[in-house]
Amino acid sequence: MGRKRRAYLLTFFVAYMVVDLLEVSGYISPRSLIDHSYAIISKR
């Protein structure tokens, strides 16, 4: 169980890093990022 949780955290961290890089590069805006995050969370 703990291992699966760690995998989730790692996946979330990697996704956060990629999104952060995209945001800094100017590909996406913070507003669309927030909306996308809410969509993912609500889907779960």
PDB file of C-alpha atoms in Angstrom:
ATOM      1  CA  MET A   1       0.000   0.000   0.000  1.00  0.00           C
ATOM      2  CA  GLY A   2       2.771   2.389   0.956  1.00  0.00           C
ATOM      3  CA  ARG A   3       4.545   1.581  -2.282  1.00  0.00           C
ATOM      4  CA  LYS A   4       1.505   2.453  -4.392  1.00  0.00           C
ATOM      5  CA  ARG A   5       1.119   5.716  -2.473  1.00  0.00           C
ATOM      6  CA  ARG A   6       4.746   6.583  -3.180  1.00  0.00           C
ATOM      7  CA  ALA A   7       4.172   5.870  -6.869  1.00  0.00           C
ATOM      8  CA  TYR A   8       1.217   8.274  -6.863  1.00  0.00           C
ATOM      9  CA  LEU A   9       3.301  10.973  -5.184  1.00  0.00           C
ATOM     10  CA  LEU A  10       6.155  10.466  -7.654  1.00  0.00           C
ATOM     11  CA  THR A  11       3.792  10.671 -10.629  1.00  0.00           C
ATOM     12  CA  PHE A  12       2.187  13.812  -9.217  1.00  0.00           C
ATOM     13  CA  PHE A  13       5.606  15.387  -8.607  1.00  0.00           C
ATOM     14  CA  VAL A  14       6.808  14.655 -12.149  1.00  0.00           C
ATOM     15  CA  ALA A  15       3.574  16.006 -13.625  1.00  0.00           C
ATOM     16  CA  TYR A  16       3.930  19.145 -11.475  1.00  0.00           C
ATOM     17  CA  MET A  17       7.497  19.692 -12.679  1.00  0.00           C
ATOM     18  CA  VAL A  18       6.490  19.318 -16.350  1.00  0.00           C
ATOM     19  CA  VAL A  19       3.553  21.694 -15.905  1.00  0.00           C
ATOM     20  CA  ASP A  20       5.797  24.198 -14.110  1.00  0.00           C
ATOM     21  CA  LEU A  21       8.280  24.118 -16.992  1.00  0.00           C
ATOM     22  CA  LEU A  22       5.484  24.607 -19.529  1.00  0.00           C
ATOM     23  CA  GLU A  23       4.079  27.519 -17.551  1.00  0.00           C
ATOM     24  CA  VAL A  24       7.480  29.206 -17.301  1.00  0.00           C
ATOM     25  CA  SER A  25       7.994  28.665 -21.033  1.00  0.00           C
ATOM     26  CA  GLY A  26       4.655  30.370 -21.667  1.00  0.00           C
ATOM     27  CA  TYR A  27       2.882  27.424 -23.299  1.00  0.00           C
ATOM     28  CA  ILE A  28       0.022  27.425 -20.806  1.00  0.00           C
ATOM     29  CA  SER A  29      -1.539  29.979 -18.482  1.00  0.00           C
ATOM     30  CA  PRO A  30      -2.063  29.554 -14.714  1.00  0.00           C
ATOM     31  CA  ARG A  31      -5.834  29.862 -15.186  1.00  0.00           C
ATOM     32  CA  SER A  32      -6.065  26.951 -17.634  1.00  0.00           C
ATOM     33  CA  LEU A  33      -3.724  24.981 -15.380  1.00  0.00           C
ATOM     34  CA  ILE A  34      -6.036  25.442 -12.391  1.00  0.00           C
ATOM     35  CA  ASP A  35      -9.096  24.458 -14.434  1.00  0.00           C
ATOM     36  CA  HIS A  36      -7.283  21.375 -15.742  1.00  0.00           C
ATOM     37  CA  SER A  37      -6.238  20.361 -12.220  1.00  0.00           C
ATOM     38  CA  TYR A  38      -9.813  20.642 -10.944  1.00  0.00           C
ATOM     39  CA  ALA A  39     -11.042  18.514 -13.865  1.00  0.00           C
ATOM     40  CA  ILE A  40      -8.524  15.775 -13.041  1.00  0.00           C
ATOM     41  CA  ILE A  41      -9.354  15.840  -9.320  1.00  0.00           C
ATOM     42  CA  SER A  42     -13.127  15.803  -9.864  1.00  0.00           C
ATOM     43  CA  LYS A  43     -12.809  12.922 -12.341  1.00  0.00           C
ATOM     44  CA  ARG A  44     -11.203  10.719  -9.669  1.00  0.00           C
TER      45      ARG A  44
END
